[in-house]
Short mmCIF file of C-alpha atoms in Angstrom, two decimals:
data_model
loop_
_atom_site.label_atom_id
_atom_site.label_comp_id
_atom_site.label_asym_id
_atom_site.label_seq_id
_atom_site.Cartn_x
_atom_site.Cartn_y
_atom_site.Cartn_z
CA MET A 1 -33.22 42.42 -2.71
CA ASP A 2 -32.87 44.18 -6.28
CA ASN A 3 -36.14 43.26 -7.83
CA MET A 4 -34.77 43.46 -11.13
CA ASP A 5 -32.93 39.96 -10.03
CA THR A 6 -35.77 38.16 -10.11
CA PRO A 7 -37.44 36.82 -13.53
CA VAL A 8 -41.09 37.68 -11.99
CA THR A 9 -41.08 41.12 -9.93
CA LEU A 10 -44.13 42.49 -7.35
CA SER A 11 -44.83 46.03 -7.47
CA ALA A 12 -44.74 48.20 -4.20
CA SER A 13 -48.61 48.81 -4.80
CA ALA A 14 -48.90 44.93 -4.97
CA ALA A 15 -47.13 44.20 -2.36
CA LYS A 16 -49.35 46.69 -0.04
CA ARG A 17 -52.31 45.08 -0.90
CA ILE A 18 -51.16 41.85 -0.16
CA SER A 19 -50.03 42.68 2.87
CA THR A 20 -53.13 44.27 3.90
CA LEU A 21 -55.08 41.06 2.82
CA ILE A 22 -52.90 39.09 4.99
CA GLN A 23 -53.76 41.08 7.84
CA GLY A 24 -56.79 40.70 7.08
CA GLU A 25 -56.70 37.00 7.42
CA GLY A 26 -55.04 37.00 10.62
CA ASN A 27 -52.16 34.79 9.30
CA PRO A 28 -48.91 36.38 8.82
CA GLY A 29 -47.70 33.01 7.56
CA LEU A 30 -49.29 33.56 4.44
CA LYS A 31 -47.69 33.71 0.90
CA PHE A 32 -49.31 35.03 -2.38
CA ARG A 33 -49.41 32.32 -4.84
CA ILE A 34 -49.59 33.50 -8.41
CA ALA A 35 -50.14 30.31 -11.20
CA VAL A 36 -51.26 30.17 -14.80
CA ASN A 37 -53.96 27.68 -15.64
CA GLY A 38 -55.73 26.88 -18.93
CA GLY A 39 -58.83 28.51 -19.61
CA GLY A 40 -59.98 31.89 -19.59
CA CYS A 41 -61.36 34.00 -22.81
CA SER A 42 -57.75 34.07 -24.19
CA GLY A 43 -56.60 30.33 -23.70
CA PHE A 44 -54.87 31.04 -20.29
CA GLN A 45 -55.59 32.92 -16.91
CA TYR A 46 -53.85 34.03 -13.93
CA ASP A 47 -54.82 32.46 -10.39
CA PHE A 48 -54.09 34.38 -7.47
CA ASN A 49 -54.42 32.78 -3.75
CA LEU A 50 -53.24 33.33 -0.28
CA VAL A 51 -51.25 29.88 0.75
CA ASN A 52 -49.66 28.60 3.65
CA ASP A 53 -47.65 25.95 1.49
CA GLN A 54 -44.77 26.36 -0.19
CA LYS A 55 -43.35 23.73 -2.83
CA ASP A 56 -39.60 23.09 -3.58
CA ASP A 57 -39.35 24.31 -7.09
CA ASP A 58 -41.41 27.46 -6.23
CA LEU A 59 -39.62 30.70 -7.33
CA VAL A 60 -39.85 32.96 -4.04
CA VAL A 61 -40.23 36.64 -4.43
CA GLU A 62 -40.16 38.76 -1.48
CA ARG A 63 -41.01 42.66 -1.37
CA ASP A 64 -41.58 44.99 1.91
CA GLY A 65 -42.49 41.72 3.81
CA VAL A 66 -44.63 39.79 1.62
CA THR A 67 -43.83 36.61 -0.55
CA MET A 68 -44.94 35.80 -3.60
CA LEU A 69 -44.34 32.16 -4.92
CA VAL A 70 -44.93 31.11 -8.72
CA ASP A 71 -44.82 27.51 -9.42
CA GLY A 72 -42.00 26.11 -12.19
CA LEU A 73 -44.87 25.41 -14.80
CA SER A 74 -46.30 28.94 -14.33
CA LEU A 75 -42.90 30.91 -14.63
CA LEU A 76 -42.46 29.86 -18.27
CA TYR A 77 -45.58 32.20 -18.95
CA LEU A 78 -44.44 34.86 -16.45
CA THR A 79 -40.77 35.34 -17.03
CA GLY A 80 -40.49 38.90 -17.75
CA SER A 81 -43.84 39.69 -15.85
CA GLU A 82 -44.51 42.47 -13.18
CA VAL A 83 -47.79 41.92 -10.74
CA ASP A 84 -49.29 44.90 -9.78
CA PHE A 85 -52.29 46.11 -7.80
CA VAL A 86 -54.20 48.88 -9.49
CA GLU A 87 -57.25 50.75 -8.39
CA GLU A 88 -59.41 52.73 -11.05
CA LEU A 89 -62.32 53.88 -11.35
CA ALA A 90 -64.18 50.46 -12.57
CA GLY A 91 -62.69 48.84 -9.51
CA SER A 92 -59.17 47.72 -7.97
CA MET A 93 -57.41 44.39 -9.28
CA PHE A 94 -54.19 42.53 -9.04
CA VAL A 95 -52.69 42.99 -12.81
CA VAL A 96 -50.25 41.08 -14.67
CA LYS A 97 -47.67 43.31 -16.70
CA ASN A 98 -46.78 40.14 -19.13
CA PRO A 99 -44.50 40.60 -22.17
CA ASN A 100 -44.93 36.99 -23.06
CA ALA A 101 -48.90 37.42 -23.88
CA THR A 102 -49.42 37.95 -27.70
CA ALA A 103 -53.21 39.04 -26.50
CA SER A 104 -55.23 39.61 -23.32
CA CYS A 105 -59.32 40.04 -22.96
CA GLY A 106 -60.74 43.35 -21.64
CA CYS A 107 -61.19 41.66 -17.81
CA GLY A 108 -57.06 41.48 -17.98
CA SER A 109 -57.38 37.90 -15.82
CA SER A 110 -56.80 36.03 -19.05
CA PHE A 111 -53.91 36.16 -22.38
CA ALA A 112 -52.74 34.20 -25.23
CA VAL A 113 -49.19 33.66 -25.99
#
């Protein structure tokens, strides 16, 4: 599947990290869910979880053997985004490269639209 065909993409680095996390949980059926919730220092915040359940309205993005789920409401805020995993001197974390965000906080986990 061409990653460009989906409204939200997953980087190779993020897929690799998710795969490692799922292996660590010992449950190969887990999926990576990203959601947008109200809150955070900029108005909205990203929420990342490993889940078993997939809902009927979820966008399903597959890459390198892992599955990312995005619920319909969160998709409104995430269209055009890429979920990445970065490792830097200050630490490693999932980041969302979101073209819809007009502002974000220093920690990178919340944003405004």
